[in-house]
Structure formats: structure tokens, C-alpha cells
Amino acid sequence: MFVQITKSSRQSGKTYLSYLVRESFRSADGPRSRTVCNISDLPPHTRDLIAASLKGQDFLPSDQVQLHDALDYGALAVLNDAWARFQLDLFFADIGSARQRGLLKAIIYSRLLFPCAKLSLSHQARGTWLAAACGLDVKESFQEDDLYNAMDQLNGHWVSLEKQLYQHAFSQGVRLVLYDLTSVYFEGQGPEHLAHYGHSRDHRSDRPQIILAVATDPEGVPLHLSILRGNRSDTRTLQGLVHTLRRRFGIQEATFVFDGGMSSRVNLEAMSAAGLGYVTRLSAATLQGLVAELALEKQLELGDRQTLMELSHQDKRYVIAGGPWRQQRDQQRRQSRIDKAEAELKRLAAVKRKKVDVQKLASQVGRSLQRLKAHKYFSYHVEEGGELKWERKEPIIAQEAHQDGWFLLHTNESLQKCSSTEVLSHYKGLLDVEEAFCELKSYLEVRPVYHWRPDRVVNHVRLCFLAYWLSARLGREWRAKGETEEVPRVLRHLQTIRLGMLKMGQKIHRTVMTEIPKSLNEQIGKLGLAGLFAKPPRH
């Protein structure tokens, strides 16, 4: 049966529509149809329901239509697409079983979307498309022991994997390498021979730690990761890194950019002997010593913080750079140290003592000023009666204030190969790497580390490195399209797009996606991701 609409006109000029339910049948003279009933007087929406029902469509009360098994989907769809485009499945092909590769993939995705301990991954994965995205059974349990066993499969494969990542990301090689260090502390003792007490960048000197050494390109895409003992000196890390990069990736000519902690004379001489360029920042004390040897007119030029000053001293090339923002920062930092130091000196002077040990009190004052990094700003002495006296070293403070905002860069590159502006640009790229370290440790939750076996600590950090690599590759693509927001933030916005089954009564009708908000839809279009959300995935 079907609904037929007929039109009839009257002499008055009016036209009338009739809605007839008709039935088809066969006769000796061929197919015919007859009217079953006239539904013209029914409300329009009722007539539409009848017409649709006769076409085979199902209709239920609205309270019987539900979105069933809705899963957080958007960011996982983007990561899956990137994983395929970057050919990571090929790189992992020889690592473990298919399920173990899927678990490794799940750990990497989770680092970006919901960083958590391995024990919590099962809980965090609930309500997400994670299992399906990683080719795992929808009922995957993500048991802790299974995740650890999957991590163990990385043993013996990392060098090969890192080479493949480098070749895919840097098919033309790299000419500029940015290198920096950070530390990651442990809760507890950590693994023997790896976790040691050392200089903590997290300000947790009470915890054993490891040191992470990461080399990246100027856009922040990582080339190499080293996990070092927590008490390793900064100056003893650079030559090992250079040797590894040259042997593993074939880097023969490049400019390395690193901070002052690695700028020992031995390191710089070794870089030059190896035919490699470098750009590094030297200490404030070195800057002061260099400025003191400058001619008066050159010293006066330091008043203009908008320009770069190119210097050659003892056959070495220097660039003095700075800016008003850095001047303000230096002023605030020095004033804060002076204020804290004076407050501490007043406190020590006010302490009532039955018997004053002059030498002991002077030593206590010195340690306090050293701890507050203000020792150079004050002179002090303890009188025979035990009274503490101090005064500011105004000439030292004035001299330092004159150099506020400036920092000293040193390079062995020639002016023809690398201008002053390029030297500064290279170093600013290193500052971006330092921000990337913050992303590595906060967004990807490298710290704190709870593993105890050395190989699992190393593999935990390597999986975080892979998540960082994936994030950096996406960031490089998205920045080219004008996106300024950090990749993990964008992914977490996209994860609000959900995927579910439309359930009508007791019957699963089809897979649907939730409606995408207008603002997010605009961002999806900007990033060229619209094709991923044009329709739900088949599986």
C-alpha cells in the first residue's frame, strides 16, 4: 500500500489535494490499484507518519530512542589517522604480538589524552574508543601485567625504531640540532644504577632522579632521546650525544644549539675539532668579564636593548642580545633575592642567643645568603658582642643593573654562514625546546615515575617520547595551517566528539556521531580534518 496525492480543481479556481491510501493488486487485465481510505482530513504530521510507515520506516515514542554505548572518539580518530600517515604500524611490525602492539599503541595514545599510571589505564579507557582505535577487542581489559609485558617487547628494538622515526621525519637530514636536558624524579628509591640524587630541575632534590637528554629540530620534532643517571654532570652529556647522532643517523655537518650548562671549554673544543658548529649561551659572569674589557663606546651601546652587538674577542665570536622584557625580568629577580635576603638577615639578627659564637653565626649568614642566591649583593660581619651588621654592595648592584636584559651567546660559525640575527634565532629555538620539555613532563606525565626495573623505566620514557614525537609531528602540520594552540589541548577538545549506536526500542539502528559544536567544527575545517568526521567509521 502507499499514499497517493491527487489534485482537483473547481470552477471557482480553487485547487484541492486529496490524500488517499491505495492498495495495488493484480487482475486479468493487469496491475490495478484501489482506494482503501481517504486520510485528507488528518493532520499533516499524521499523514506523513502514515506515508513513511507504508514505505517501511519504523517509528517509536521518543523515549525509546537512545544513543547506546557512546564513546569518546574525536581525538582518537585524529591520532589513528596520523599513526597511519606516519607509517608507525610498519615501524612496530617486528615488535611483539599483534595484541602487544595494540597495547603499546594504547599506552602512547593515553599519554596524550589521559596520562595515567598503567594500573589506571583500564579505568581511564572506559567510555572511549581506545580499544577499537588500537585494533583490540572491545572488551580489552588493559591489565597491568599485560601492559608491562607489552612494554618489555621494546627491549632490543629501540635503536632500529629510532632510526626509522628519524628517516621518516627528516628525509632530507637536519642541519640544526637543538639539545637540552631535564630531570625526572622517582617516588621511592628508583632502579639501582640509574636513579641518583643530583641537580633537580623539578626542585625535588630530596628525590632520586634520572636525566633526560633530548635532541630536536628547530620545530620541536625530536630526533633522539637518552636516559642518563641522575647524578650525571651536564658537561659530560654533550659529546656522547654528538657521537650517537653521528653514528646512528649519519649526521656529519650540523649546528648544535645548547645551553650554558654544556658550554665547557673541553666540549666546545671537541665540537670544533669534529667540524661541527655550535651556538651556546655563556654565563652572566663571563658576560661581565667580557664587558669589562670592552671599549667605553661599546659599553655605552649596551643601553640600547633593541639591537644585537657582534663582538670578536681573542679570536672568538660573541653576540650580545637582549630586550626590555628580559631587563624587567632580571630587575624583578634581583630585587626579589635582595628582599628575601634582607628579611633573612633581619631574622638572624633578631634571634636572642645566650652565648654568641661569632664564627658560627657568620657561617650561618653566609649559607643563608648562598641559598637565596644573594651572597654577591651584601657584605656583612659579626661584631665581638654578637651583633650582626650588613650593607648592600651598591656598586655591584649598579653594575649588574647596567647589564640587565642582556645575555651572551657564543658561536664558532662564521659571520658569512650564520649572521647575528640567525645566532639569536637559533638560541630562541632552544627556548622553545625548553617549553617542549614542560609539555613532555606535564601533558605526557613522565613524572613522577613509579617503575622499579631499569628497563621498564627506560621503556616508560621511550613511550612518552613516542607520544611526544607524534604530538610534535602533528604540531608541525597544524602550525603550517595557522593553528597556535598546543596539540594535546586540541586533541582534548576533539575528544568531546562521541561515537555511539542509535538504539530504537530493542533494535540497534546504526552508528552515529554526536553533533559537533560550531566553534570546534571551524577548527576541524582549519586543520583539514573534516574528512575524518564526515561519517562514522564502519567498525
mmCIF file of N, CA, C and O in Angstrom, residues 95-103 134-136:
data_model
loop_
_atom_site.group_PDB
_atom_site.id
_atom_site.type_symbol
_atom_site.label_atom_id
_atom_site.label_comp_id
_atom_site.label_asym_id
_atom_site.label_seq_id
_atom_site.Cartn_x
_atom_site.Cartn_y
_atom_site.Cartn_z
ATOM 1 N N ILE A 95 57.734 -5.932 16.526
ATOM 2 C CA ILE A 95 57.733 -5.829 17.989
ATOM 3 C C ILE A 95 56.547 -6.604 18.564
ATOM 4 O O ILE A 95 55.391 -6.218 18.363
ATOM 5 N N GLY A 96 56.806 -7.699 19.251
ATOM 6 C CA GLY A 96 55.769 -8.438 19.954
ATOM 7 C C GLY A 96 54.680 -9.003 19.064
ATOM 8 O O GLY A 96 54.797 -9.067 17.836
ATOM 9 N N SER A 97 53.571 -9.385 19.708
ATOM 10 C CA SER A 97 52.409 -9.921 19.001
ATOM 11 C C SER A 97 51.500 -8.774 18.576
ATOM 12 O O SER A 97 51.702 -7.624 18.957
ATOM 13 N N ALA A 98 50.468 -9.108 17.788
ATOM 14 C CA ALA A 98 49.528 -8.079 17.332
ATOM 15 C C ALA A 98 48.859 -7.402 18.530
ATOM 16 O O ALA A 98 48.683 -6.178 18.547
ATOM 17 N N ARG A 99 48.479 -8.206 19.531
ATOM 18 C CA ARG A 99 47.827 -7.619 20.711
ATOM 19 C C ARG A 99 48.805 -6.737 21.482
ATOM 20 O O ARG A 99 48.432 -5.647 21.949
ATOM 21 N N GLN A 100 50.058 -7.158 21.617
ATOM 22 C CA GLN A 100 51.037 -6.342 22.337
ATOM 23 C C GLN A 100 51.316 -5.039 21.607
ATOM 24 O O GLN A 100 51.489 -3.992 22.238
ATOM 25 N N ARG A 101 51.331 -5.085 20.285
ATOM 26 C CA ARG A 101 51.498 -3.831 19.527
ATOM 27 C C ARG A 101 50.301 -2.913 19.755
ATOM 28 O O ARG A 101 50.456 -1.694 19.854
ATOM 29 N N GLY A 102 49.118 -3.503 19.822
ATOM 30 C CA GLY A 102 47.927 -2.700 20.108
ATOM 31 C C GLY A 102 47.982 -2.081 21.498
ATOM 32 O O GLY A 102 47.578 -0.923 21.696
ATOM 33 N N LEU A 103 48.501 -2.809 22.480
ATOM 34 C CA LEU A 103 48.618 -2.275 23.835
ATOM 35 C C LEU A 103 49.646 -1.142 23.885
ATOM 36 O O LEU A 103 49.447 -0.137 24.588
ATOM 37 N N CYS A 134 42.937 0.927 18.561
ATOM 38 C CA CYS A 134 44.213 0.203 18.601
ATOM 39 C C CYS A 134 44.092 -1.217 18.085
ATOM 40 O O CYS A 134 45.031 -2.019 18.254
ATOM 41 N N GLY A 135 42.961 -1.546 17.452
ATOM 42 C CA GLY A 135 42.783 -2.877 16.885
ATOM 43 C C GLY A 135 42.618 -3.961 17.926
ATOM 44 O O GLY A 135 42.899 -5.137 17.651
ATOM 45 N N LEU A 136 42.172 -3.592 19.135
ATOM 46 C CA LEU A 136 41.987 -4.553 20.214
ATOM 47 C C LEU A 136 40.518 -4.923 20.346
ATOM 48 O O LEU A 136 39.630 -4.230 19.836
#
